Coordinates of C-alpha atoms and ligand atoms in Angstrom, one line a residue:
M1 CA 87.6 208.5 53.8
R2 CA 89.7 206.1 51.8
S3 CA 91.1 206.1 48.2
H4 CA 91.7 202.3 48.0
Y5 CA 91.2 199.1 49.9
C6 CA 94.4 197.8 51.4
G7 CA 94.4 194.5 49.6
T8 CA 93.9 196.0 46.2
I9 CA 97.1 198.0 45.8
T10 CA 99.5 196.6 43.3
A11 CA 102.6 197.8 41.4
D12 CA 100.1 199.8 39.2
Q13 CA 99.8 202.4 41.9
I14 CA 103.5 202.9 42.4
D15 CA 104.3 206.6 43.1
Q16 CA 100.6 207.4 43.7
D17 CA 99.4 208.9 47.0
V18 CA 96.8 206.8 48.7
T19 CA 94.6 207.0 51.8
L20 CA 93.9 203.7 53.5
C21 CA 91.7 202.8 56.4
G22 CA 91.7 199.6 58.4
W23 CA 92.9 197.6 61.4
V24 CA 96.5 197.1 62.5
D25 CA 97.1 193.4 61.9
R26 CA 100.6 193.5 63.2
R27 CA 103.2 196.1 64.2
R28 CA 106.9 195.6 64.0
D29 CA 109.7 197.9 65.2
H30 CA 112.8 197.5 63.2
G31 CA 115.2 199.8 64.9
G32 CA 114.0 203.2 64.1
V33 CA 111.6 202.1 61.3
I34 CA 108.0 201.0 62.1
F35 CA 106.2 198.5 59.9
L36 CA 102.5 198.2 60.2
D37 CA 100.5 195.6 58.4
L38 CA 97.2 197.3 57.7
R39 CA 94.2 195.1 57.1
D40 CA 90.7 195.6 55.6
R41 CA 88.1 193.5 53.9
E42 CA 90.2 193.1 50.8
G43 CA 93.5 192.1 52.3
I44 CA 96.7 193.4 53.9
V45 CA 99.3 195.9 52.9
Q46 CA 102.5 196.9 54.6
V47 CA 103.0 200.5 55.7
V48 CA 106.4 201.9 56.7
F49 CA 106.9 204.9 58.9
D50 CA 110.3 206.4 59.4
P51 CA 111.2 209.0 62.0
D52 CA 111.2 211.8 59.4
T53 CA 107.5 212.3 59.9
E54 CA 108.0 212.9 63.6
A55 CA 104.4 213.3 64.9
H56 CA 103.0 210.5 62.8
F57 CA 105.9 208.3 63.6
A58 CA 105.2 208.8 67.3
R59 CA 101.6 207.7 66.7
A60 CA 102.7 204.7 64.7
D61 CA 104.8 203.8 67.6
K62 CA 101.7 203.9 69.8
V63 CA 99.3 201.8 67.9
R64 CA 98.7 198.2 68.8
N65 CA 97.0 195.3 67.2
E66 CA 93.4 195.9 66.0
Y67 CA 93.6 199.7 66.4
V68 CA 91.6 201.4 63.7
I69 CA 93.7 203.9 61.7
A70 CA 93.7 206.0 58.6
V71 CA 97.0 206.3 56.7
K72 CA 98.1 208.7 54.0
G73 CA 101.2 207.6 52.1
R74 CA 102.9 207.0 48.8
V75 CA 103.1 203.6 47.1
R76 CA 106.6 202.4 46.4
A77 CA 108.2 199.2 45.1
R78 CA 109.7 197.0 47.7
T79 CA 113.5 196.3 47.3
E80 CA 114.2 193.0 45.6
T81 CA 115.1 191.3 48.9
T82 CA 112.0 192.4 50.7
V83 CA 109.4 191.4 48.0
N84 CA 107.0 188.9 49.5
P85 CA 105.6 186.5 46.8
N86 CA 103.1 185.0 49.3
M87 CA 101.2 188.3 49.6
P88 CA 99.0 189.7 46.8
T89 CA 100.4 193.2 47.8
G90 CA 103.9 191.8 48.4
E91 CA 105.6 193.7 45.6
I92 CA 104.9 197.1 47.1
E93 CA 104.6 198.9 50.4
I94 CA 103.2 202.3 51.5
L95 CA 105.6 204.9 52.8
G96 CA 103.5 206.4 55.5
K97 CA 103.2 210.2 55.7
E98 CA 100.3 210.7 58.0
L99 CA 98.6 208.5 60.5
E100 CA 95.4 209.2 62.3
I101 CA 94.2 206.9 65.1
L102 CA 90.4 206.5 64.5
N103 CA 90.0 204.2 67.5
S104 CA 92.0 202.2 69.9
A105 CA 91.4 198.6 70.7
A106 CA 91.6 196.6 73.9
T107 CA 93.9 193.6 73.6
P108 CA 92.0 191.2 71.5
P109 CA 90.6 188.0 73.2
F110 CA 92.7 186.1 70.7
Q111 CA 95.2 186.7 68.0
L112 CA 93.5 186.4 64.7
D113 CA 95.8 183.7 63.5
E114 CA 95.6 181.8 66.8
H115 CA 91.8 181.4 66.8
I116 CA 92.0 177.6 66.8
E117 CA 93.5 177.4 70.2
V118 CA 90.9 179.5 72.0
G119 CA 87.9 177.3 71.3
E120 CA 84.7 178.1 69.6
D121 CA 82.9 179.6 72.6
V122 CA 85.4 182.4 72.7
R123 CA 85.3 182.9 69.0
L124 CA 81.5 183.1 69.2
K125 CA 81.5 185.4 72.2
Y126 CA 83.7 187.9 70.3
R127 CA 82.3 187.0 66.9
Y128 CA 82.9 190.5 65.5
V129 CA 86.7 189.9 66.1
D130 CA 86.4 186.3 64.7
L131 CA 84.7 187.6 61.6
R132 CA 87.8 189.8 60.9
R133 CA 89.7 186.7 60.0
P134 CA 90.3 186.5 56.3
E135 CA 89.0 183.0 56.2
M136 CA 85.6 184.0 57.7
Q137 CA 85.4 187.1 55.5
E138 CA 86.0 184.9 52.5
R139 CA 83.2 182.5 53.5
L140 CA 80.7 185.3 54.0
R141 CA 81.7 186.9 50.8
L142 CA 81.1 183.6 49.0
R143 CA 77.8 183.2 50.7
S144 CA 76.8 186.7 49.4
R145 CA 78.0 185.8 45.9
I146 CA 76.0 182.5 46.0
T147 CA 72.7 184.3 46.9
S148 CA 73.3 186.9 44.3
V149 CA 73.9 184.4 41.5
I150 CA 70.8 182.6 42.6
R151 CA 68.7 185.7 42.8
R152 CA 69.8 186.7 39.3
Y153 CA 69.0 183.2 38.0
L154 CA 65.5 183.2 39.5
D155 CA 64.8 186.8 38.5
D156 CA 65.8 185.9 34.9
H157 CA 63.5 182.9 35.0
G158 CA 60.4 184.9 36.0
F159 CA 60.4 184.2 39.7
M160 CA 59.2 186.9 42.0
D161 CA 60.8 187.6 45.4
I162 CA 57.9 187.7 47.9
E163 CA 58.2 187.9 51.6
T164 CA 56.0 185.7 53.9
P165 CA 55.2 186.3 57.6
I166 CA 57.5 185.4 60.4
L167 CA 54.8 185.7 63.0
T168 CA 52.4 183.1 61.9
R169 CA 50.7 179.7 62.7
A170 CA 52.5 176.4 62.9
T171 CA 53.7 175.2 59.5
P172 CA 54.5 171.5 60.0
E173 CA 57.8 170.3 58.8
G174 CA 58.2 167.7 61.5
A175 CA 60.0 169.8 64.2
R176 CA 58.9 171.6 67.3
D177 CA 57.7 175.2 66.8
Y178 CA 59.3 178.3 68.3
L179 CA 56.4 180.2 69.9
V180 CA 55.9 183.9 70.5
P181 CA 53.2 184.9 73.0
S182 CA 50.7 187.5 71.8
R183 CA 50.2 190.6 74.1
T184 CA 47.0 191.6 72.4
H185 CA 45.4 188.2 72.4
E186 CA 45.7 186.8 75.8
G187 CA 46.8 183.2 76.0
K188 CA 47.5 183.0 72.3
F189 CA 50.7 182.4 70.5
F190 CA 52.3 182.9 67.2
A191 CA 54.6 180.2 65.8
L192 CA 57.7 181.1 63.9
P193 CA 57.6 179.4 60.5
Q194 CA 59.4 176.1 60.1
S195 CA 59.3 177.0 56.4
P196 CA 57.1 179.3 54.2
Q197 CA 55.4 176.2 52.9
L198 CA 51.8 177.1 53.2
F199 CA 52.2 180.7 52.3
K200 CA 54.1 179.8 49.1
Q201 CA 51.3 177.5 48.2
L202 CA 48.8 180.2 48.8
L203 CA 50.8 182.5 46.6
M204 CA 50.3 180.0 43.8
V205 CA 46.5 180.1 44.5
S206 CA 46.8 183.8 44.1
G207 CA 48.2 183.4 40.6
M208 CA 51.8 184.6 41.3
D209 CA 53.0 181.6 39.2
R210 CA 56.6 181.7 40.3
Y211 CA 57.8 182.7 43.7
Y212 CA 61.1 182.6 45.6
Q213 CA 62.5 183.8 48.8
I214 CA 65.7 183.6 50.6
A215 CA 63.8 182.7 53.8
R216 CA 64.7 182.2 57.4
C217 CA 63.2 179.1 58.9
F218 CA 62.9 178.2 62.6
R219 CA 62.9 174.7 64.0
D220 CA 63.2 173.9 67.7
E221 CA 65.0 170.6 67.4
D222 CA 67.6 168.9 69.5
L223 CA 70.6 170.1 67.6
R224 CA 72.9 167.9 65.7
A225 CA 76.3 169.0 64.5
D226 CA 75.0 170.4 61.2
R227 CA 71.8 172.0 62.3
Q228 CA 70.9 175.4 63.5
P229 CA 67.6 176.5 65.2
E230 CA 67.3 179.2 62.6
F231 CA 68.6 178.6 59.1
T232 CA 68.1 179.9 55.6
Q233 CA 66.3 178.3 52.7
I234 CA 66.3 179.2 49.1
D235 CA 62.6 178.6 48.9
L236 CA 60.6 178.5 45.6
E237 CA 57.3 177.5 44.2
T238 CA 55.8 177.3 40.8
S239 CA 52.4 176.7 39.2
F240 CA 51.6 174.6 36.1
M241 CA 55.0 172.9 36.0
T242 CA 55.6 169.2 36.2
D243 CA 58.0 167.6 38.6
E244 CA 60.4 167.0 35.7
E245 CA 60.2 170.7 34.7
I246 CA 60.8 171.8 38.3
M247 CA 63.8 169.5 38.6
T248 CA 65.2 170.7 35.3
I249 CA 65.0 174.4 36.1
T250 CA 66.5 174.0 39.6
E251 CA 69.1 171.6 38.5
E252 CA 70.2 174.2 35.9
M253 CA 70.3 176.8 38.7
I254 CA 72.7 174.7 40.7
R255 CA 74.8 173.9 37.7
E256 CA 75.1 177.5 36.8
L257 CA 75.9 178.4 40.4
L258 CA 78.8 176.0 40.6
K259 CA 80.1 176.9 37.2
E260 CA 80.0 180.6 37.9
V261 CA 81.3 180.6 41.5
L262 CA 83.7 177.6 41.6
N263 CA 84.2 176.9 37.9
V264 CA 82.9 173.4 38.4
E265 CA 81.0 171.5 35.7
L266 CA 78.4 169.3 37.4
G267 CA 77.1 167.6 34.3
D268 CA 73.8 165.8 34.3
F269 CA 72.0 164.8 37.5
P270 CA 70.9 161.1 37.3
R271 CA 67.5 160.3 38.8
M272 CA 67.4 157.4 41.3
P273 CA 64.2 156.0 42.9
Y274 CA 64.3 156.1 46.7
A275 CA 63.9 152.3 46.9
E276 CA 67.0 151.8 44.8
A277 CA 69.0 154.3 46.8
M278 CA 68.2 152.5 50.0
E279 CA 68.9 149.1 48.6
R280 CA 72.2 150.0 46.9
F281 CA 73.5 152.6 49.3
G282 CA 71.5 152.3 52.5
S283 CA 70.7 156.0 52.3
D284 CA 68.3 158.4 50.6
K285 CA 71.2 160.7 50.1
P286 CA 73.8 158.5 48.7
D287 CA 77.3 159.8 48.2
L288 CA 78.0 158.6 44.6
R289 CA 81.6 159.6 44.8
I290 CA 82.2 156.4 46.7
P291 CA 82.2 153.2 44.5
L292 CA 80.9 150.8 47.2
E293 CA 77.5 149.2 47.2
L294 CA 75.3 147.2 49.5
V295 CA 74.3 143.8 48.0
D296 CA 71.4 141.8 49.3
V297 CA 72.1 138.3 50.4
N298 CA 68.8 137.6 52.1
D299 CA 68.0 134.6 49.9
L300 CA 71.4 132.9 50.7
M301 CA 71.4 133.7 54.4
R302 CA 67.9 132.1 54.8
Q303 CA 69.6 128.8 54.2
V304 CA 72.3 129.4 56.9
D305 CA 71.9 127.6 60.2
F306 CA 72.9 130.7 62.2
K307 CA 70.2 132.8 63.9
V308 CA 72.1 136.1 63.5
F309 CA 71.8 135.7 59.8
N310 CA 68.7 133.6 59.2
G311 CA 66.6 135.6 61.6
P312 CA 66.7 138.9 59.8
A313 CA 66.8 137.1 56.4
N314 CA 63.4 135.5 57.2
D315 CA 61.9 138.6 58.8
P316 CA 59.9 140.7 56.3
K317 CA 61.2 143.8 58.1
G318 CA 64.7 142.4 58.2
R319 CA 67.6 142.6 55.8
V320 CA 71.0 140.9 55.4
A321 CA 73.3 142.8 53.2
A322 CA 77.0 142.7 52.2
L323 CA 79.4 145.5 51.5
K324 CA 82.5 144.6 49.6
V325 CA 85.5 146.8 49.9
P326 CA 88.1 146.1 47.2
G327 CA 91.6 146.0 48.7
G328 CA 90.1 146.1 52.2
A329 CA 91.8 142.8 53.4
S330 CA 94.6 145.0 54.8
I331 CA 92.2 146.5 57.3
S332 CA 93.5 145.3 60.7
R333 CA 91.6 143.5 63.5
K334 CA 91.9 146.7 65.5
Q335 CA 90.4 148.8 62.7
I336 CA 87.6 146.3 62.3
D337 CA 86.9 146.7 66.0
G338 CA 86.7 150.4 65.5
Y339 CA 84.2 149.9 62.6
T340 CA 82.2 147.6 64.8
K341 CA 82.0 150.3 67.4
F342 CA 81.1 152.8 64.7
V343 CA 78.1 150.8 63.4
S344 CA 76.9 150.2 66.9
I345 CA 76.0 154.0 66.9
Y346 CA 73.3 153.0 64.4
G347 CA 72.1 150.1 66.4
A348 CA 74.0 147.3 64.7
R349 CA 74.9 144.6 67.2
G350 CA 78.0 143.4 65.4
L351 CA 79.9 143.6 62.2
A352 CA 80.7 140.3 60.5
W353 CA 83.4 140.1 57.9
I354 CA 85.2 137.8 55.4
K355 CA 88.6 138.6 54.0
V356 CA 89.5 137.2 50.7
N357 CA 93.2 136.2 50.9
D358 CA 93.4 133.7 48.0
Q359 CA 90.4 133.4 45.9
A360 CA 91.7 130.5 43.8
A361 CA 92.0 128.4 47.0
G362 CA 88.2 128.5 47.4
I363 CA 86.9 128.4 51.0
E364 CA 90.5 127.7 52.2
G365 CA 91.5 131.1 50.9
L366 CA 88.9 133.0 53.0
Q367 CA 89.5 134.2 56.5
S368 CA 86.6 134.9 58.8
P369 CA 85.1 134.1 62.2
I370 CA 81.7 133.3 60.7
L371 CA 82.7 130.8 58.0
K372 CA 82.2 127.9 60.4
F373 CA 78.5 128.7 60.6
M374 CA 77.9 128.6 56.8
P375 CA 77.7 125.8 54.3
D376 CA 80.5 126.0 51.8
D377 CA 78.2 126.2 48.8
I378 CA 76.4 129.2 50.3
V379 CA 79.7 130.9 50.9
K380 CA 80.7 130.1 47.3
Q381 CA 77.5 131.5 45.9
M382 CA 77.9 134.6 47.9
M383 CA 81.5 135.2 46.8
E384 CA 80.4 134.8 43.2
R385 CA 77.5 137.2 43.6
L386 CA 79.9 139.7 45.1
A387 CA 82.5 139.0 42.4
V388 CA 85.3 139.1 45.1
A389 CA 89.0 139.3 44.2
D390 CA 92.1 138.7 46.3
G391 CA 92.7 141.4 48.9
D392 CA 89.0 142.2 49.3
I393 CA 87.0 142.3 52.5
V394 CA 83.3 141.9 52.8
F395 CA 81.3 143.3 55.7
F396 CA 77.8 142.1 56.6
G397 CA 74.9 143.7 58.3
A398 CA 72.0 141.6 59.5
D399 CA 69.1 143.2 61.4
K400 CA 66.0 145.2 60.9
T401 CA 66.2 146.8 57.4
K402 CA 66.4 150.3 58.9
V403 CA 69.3 149.3 61.1
V404 CA 71.2 147.5 58.3
N405 CA 70.7 150.5 55.9
E406 CA 71.7 153.1 58.4
A407 CA 74.7 151.1 59.7
L408 CA 76.1 149.9 56.4
G409 CA 75.1 153.2 54.7
A410 CA 77.2 155.1 57.2
L411 CA 80.0 152.5 57.1
R412 CA 80.2 152.8 53.4
V413 CA 80.8 156.6 53.7
K414 CA 83.3 156.1 56.5
L415 CA 85.3 153.6 54.5
G416 CA 85.2 155.8 51.5
E417 CA 86.7 158.6 53.5
D418 CA 89.2 156.5 55.5
L419 CA 90.5 154.6 52.5
N420 CA 90.1 157.7 50.2
L421 CA 88.1 155.8 47.6
F422 CA 86.5 158.9 46.0
T423 CA 86.2 158.5 42.3
S424 CA 85.1 162.1 41.5
Q425 CA 85.0 165.5 43.3
W426 CA 81.3 166.1 42.7
A427 CA 78.4 163.7 42.4
P428 CA 74.9 165.2 42.2
L429 CA 71.7 163.3 41.7
W430 CA 68.0 163.4 42.3
V431 CA 66.3 160.9 44.5
V432 CA 62.7 160.5 43.4
D433 CA 59.7 158.2 44.1
F434 CA 59.7 158.5 47.8
P435 CA 57.1 156.7 49.8
M436 CA 54.2 159.0 50.9
F437 CA 54.2 157.8 54.5
E438 CA 56.4 156.2 57.1
E439 CA 55.0 154.0 59.9
T440 CA 55.7 155.5 63.3
G441 CA 55.8 152.1 65.0
D442 CA 52.5 152.4 66.9
G443 CA 50.5 151.7 63.7
N444 CA 50.2 155.4 62.8
W445 CA 51.6 157.1 59.8
T446 CA 53.6 160.3 59.3
S447 CA 54.5 162.1 56.1
L448 CA 57.9 161.4 54.8
H449 CA 58.1 164.9 53.3
H450 CA 55.2 167.0 54.7
P451 CA 51.4 166.6 54.6
F452 CA 50.9 168.8 51.5
T453 CA 53.0 166.6 49.2
A454 CA 51.0 165.0 46.4
P455 CA 50.8 161.2 46.0
A456 CA 51.3 159.6 42.7
C457 CA 48.0 157.8 43.0
S458 CA 44.3 158.5 43.5
P459 CA 42.8 159.4 47.0
E460 CA 41.1 156.0 47.0
A461 CA 44.2 154.0 46.3
L462 CA 46.0 156.1 48.9
E463 CA 43.6 155.3 51.6
K464 CA 43.5 151.6 50.6
D465 CA 47.2 151.1 51.0
P466 CA 49.1 154.0 52.4
A467 CA 52.2 151.9 52.8
A468 CA 52.5 151.3 49.1
A469 CA 51.8 154.9 48.0
L470 CA 54.6 156.9 46.4
S471 CA 54.8 160.7 46.4
V472 CA 55.7 163.1 43.7
A473 CA 58.7 164.3 45.7
Y474 CA 62.3 164.9 44.8
D475 CA 65.4 165.5 46.7
M476 CA 68.6 167.0 45.2
V477 CA 71.7 165.3 46.7
L478 CA 75.3 166.4 46.2
N479 CA 78.2 164.5 47.6
G480 CA 76.0 162.7 50.1
M481 CA 74.3 165.9 51.4
E482 CA 70.7 166.7 50.8
L483 CA 70.9 170.1 49.2
G484 CA 67.2 170.5 48.7
G485 CA 63.9 168.8 48.5
G486 CA 60.4 169.5 47.4
S487 CA 57.4 168.0 45.7
I488 CA 54.3 168.5 43.6
R489 CA 51.6 169.6 46.1
I490 CA 48.1 168.5 46.7
H491 CA 45.8 171.1 45.0
Q492 CA 42.5 169.3 45.4
L493 CA 40.5 169.3 48.6
E494 CA 39.5 165.6 48.5
M495 CA 43.1 164.5 48.3
Q496 CA 44.2 166.8 51.1
Q497 CA 41.4 165.5 53.3
A498 CA 42.4 161.9 52.5
V499 CA 46.0 162.6 53.5
F500 CA 44.9 164.3 56.8
R501 CA 42.7 161.3 57.5
I502 CA 45.6 158.8 57.0
L503 CA 47.8 161.0 59.2
G504 CA 45.1 160.8 62.0
I505 CA 44.3 164.5 61.7
G506 CA 40.6 164.6 62.3
E507 CA 38.2 167.0 60.5
D508 CA 38.0 169.4 63.4
E509 CA 41.7 169.5 63.9
A510 CA 42.3 169.9 60.2
R511 CA 39.9 172.8 60.1
E512 CA 41.3 174.4 63.2
K513 CA 44.9 174.2 62.0
F514 CA 44.7 174.4 58.3
G515 CA 41.2 175.8 57.6
F516 CA 42.7 178.6 55.5
L517 CA 44.5 176.1 53.3
L518 CA 41.5 173.9 52.9
D519 CA 39.4 176.9 52.0
A520 CA 42.0 178.1 49.5
L521 CA 41.9 174.7 47.7
T522 CA 38.2 175.3 47.0
F523 CA 38.8 178.7 45.3
G524 CA 40.6 177.6 42.2
A525 CA 44.0 176.3 43.3
P526 CA 46.2 175.5 40.3
P527 CA 48.4 172.4 40.1
H528 CA 51.7 173.6 41.8
G529 CA 54.9 172.4 43.3
G530 CA 58.3 173.6 44.3
L531 CA 61.2 173.0 46.6
A532 CA 63.6 174.5 49.0
F533 CA 67.4 174.4 49.2
G534 CA 69.3 174.6 52.4
L535 CA 71.5 177.7 51.8
D536 CA 73.7 177.1 54.8
R537 CA 74.6 173.6 53.7
L538 CA 75.1 174.7 50.1
V539 CA 77.6 177.3 51.3
M540 CA 79.3 174.8 53.5
L541 CA 79.8 172.5 50.6
M542 CA 81.0 175.2 48.3
T543 CA 83.4 176.7 50.8
G544 CA 84.6 173.4 52.2
A545 CA 83.7 174.6 55.7
K546 CA 83.5 171.8 58.3
S547 CA 80.9 173.4 60.5
I548 CA 77.6 175.1 59.6
R549 CA 78.5 177.7 62.2
D550 CA 81.4 178.8 60.0
V551 CA 79.1 179.9 57.2
I552 CA 76.7 181.9 59.3
A553 CA 77.7 185.3 60.6
F554 CA 76.1 185.0 64.0
P555 CA 75.2 181.4 64.6
K556 CA 73.8 179.7 67.7
T557 CA 75.7 177.1 69.7
Q558 CA 74.8 173.5 69.7
S559 CA 72.6 174.1 72.7
A560 CA 70.6 176.8 70.6
S561 CA 71.9 179.8 72.4
C562 CA 74.0 182.9 71.4
V563 CA 77.0 183.3 73.7
M564 CA 77.5 186.9 72.4
T565 CA 74.1 188.4 73.1
E566 CA 73.3 185.8 75.8
A567 CA 70.0 185.0 74.0
P568 CA 67.7 183.5 75.1
G569 CA 67.5 185.8 78.1
T570 CA 65.3 186.2 81.1
V571 CA 62.3 188.6 80.9
G572 CA 61.2 191.0 83.7
N573 CA 58.0 190.5 85.6
A574 CA 56.4 193.6 84.1
Q575 CA 56.9 192.3 80.6
L576 CA 55.6 188.9 81.6
R577 CA 52.5 190.4 83.2
E578 CA 51.8 192.3 80.0
L579 CA 51.9 189.0 78.1
N580 CA 49.7 187.4 80.8
I581 CA 52.4 184.8 81.4
S582 CA 53.4 183.6 84.8
L583 CA 56.4 181.3 85.0
R584 CA 55.8 178.0 86.8
E585 CA 58.4 177.1 89.4
K586 CA 60.4 174.2 88.2
P587 CA 59.6 171.2 90.3
G588 CA 62.4 170.6 92.7
A589 CA 64.0 174.0 92.0
Ligands
LIG601 N1 58.9 173.3 52.8 C1 59.8 172.1 52.4 C2 60.9 172.0 53.4 O1 61.2 172.9 54.2 C3 60.4 172.3 51.1 C4 59.4 172.2 50.0 O2 58.6 171.2 50.0 O3 59.3 173.1 49.1 O4 61.6 171.0 53.4

């Protein structure tokens, strides 16, 4: 139907006849001349109708915002005074000759440029209108470019794109499963995959050697701001590659992606052990753009006669750490109160601080409500360790290690943002040497990654001291976000059985749930490993979008529903009967 996209017309087409199709972005009536801004995927162009073309002029008079029209016309230069340098097509306009209304449109639920005021629910209910906004189009376009660059990279490196089932059995990644009742097997359910983990491992057993998939994953979790119940992974798996080789090949992929799409040079990715990341940054996904670090002061605080500090300092599961903020002495009491409230979200019961007003004056030059509890020489040693200077503030966290790390780790990022301390735009790294297991509190263990991750030790050593075991896992972190994570997998039966035992998965349960995997491991499973990147987060980072919902065409709300289709919906009795399902009445309903 069309000869050009609206947004692509430039002075090169002057005097050419063109046919354009699109939506009326705006219509203006300038005393006898009608201006239409016509919009399509590629942008906006101005079309002018004058009364000479009577019938078409009359139609142009009738159109309203978001009508779909086709226009035939001639490209002409705008007069000097009407050139619009802010518009890519601002040098030209189309003198309209014919106008056909292809479809009318009801008054839109919101003006495209006033979307902010209507709230996200309205945007999501009329998502097809919301997606007409150039900003949203741009994000989806970039998403498509990202997947295409990634596909090309992986294709070029010998990876095969292979689909894995959506209707399957549970694949544990630590979330609840979405279940689908089976009609043909009464009382039985499929689970939607939390990831293609087991299938990709089985593809390695099949000898595929290098697999990838842009895969949809489903996790029924209580949603946090940056989560979606269904999301997309760039999922890959390889055989006969070491962890170093896998990191190298995927790091190169991300480097090429950012270079090609954003013209950003990421440079080398440093590797940092998990323990170091937790100790220095209180996080396993440290944002290295922020030059603040946690410093342990356990040894000093043990000598302080103040329970808030010496309690955690003497507790093997406790930690006392300091966070120095250069130039932070100007932070007001009120702001400190705000930060105290902020760290309380992470369970911290307070936020002690010391301001350094005049370092040369020794203790006298410090200002803090906690100084009176501390011997001078301890304070002095602490200030030396922290290498404080005039104008600094030091914050303290004293609690269980987990609380201190989470609270000070988050505070570090918040201070970095509030005080704009960023030293670079991009800071990638690999976090490696994760612990195999985490204690659940009741004396049980759970996998830090997933139960198929290989430990860096023998099955015997693993069973002897699960707490000490490290895994061969790696997470790629960019600007404080976990972009992807993976591991070398267990490829030997004995090791897999040992891990199941530690996790409290008995032999019968293991057979029932993972019998197919255990069998496969006995039929010549090669050493293998891989990882998965979160595509949505990657796109967020690369587009600068603030919400994950802004990079997904049809996302779910935070309560895991779709306001447009009204999914999930109710199901009629006939359908339920077919599935042999009867709904229980809610107690009290
Ligand atoms: N399946 C893992 C996940 O979804 C990634 C991997 O280990 O490859 O986190």
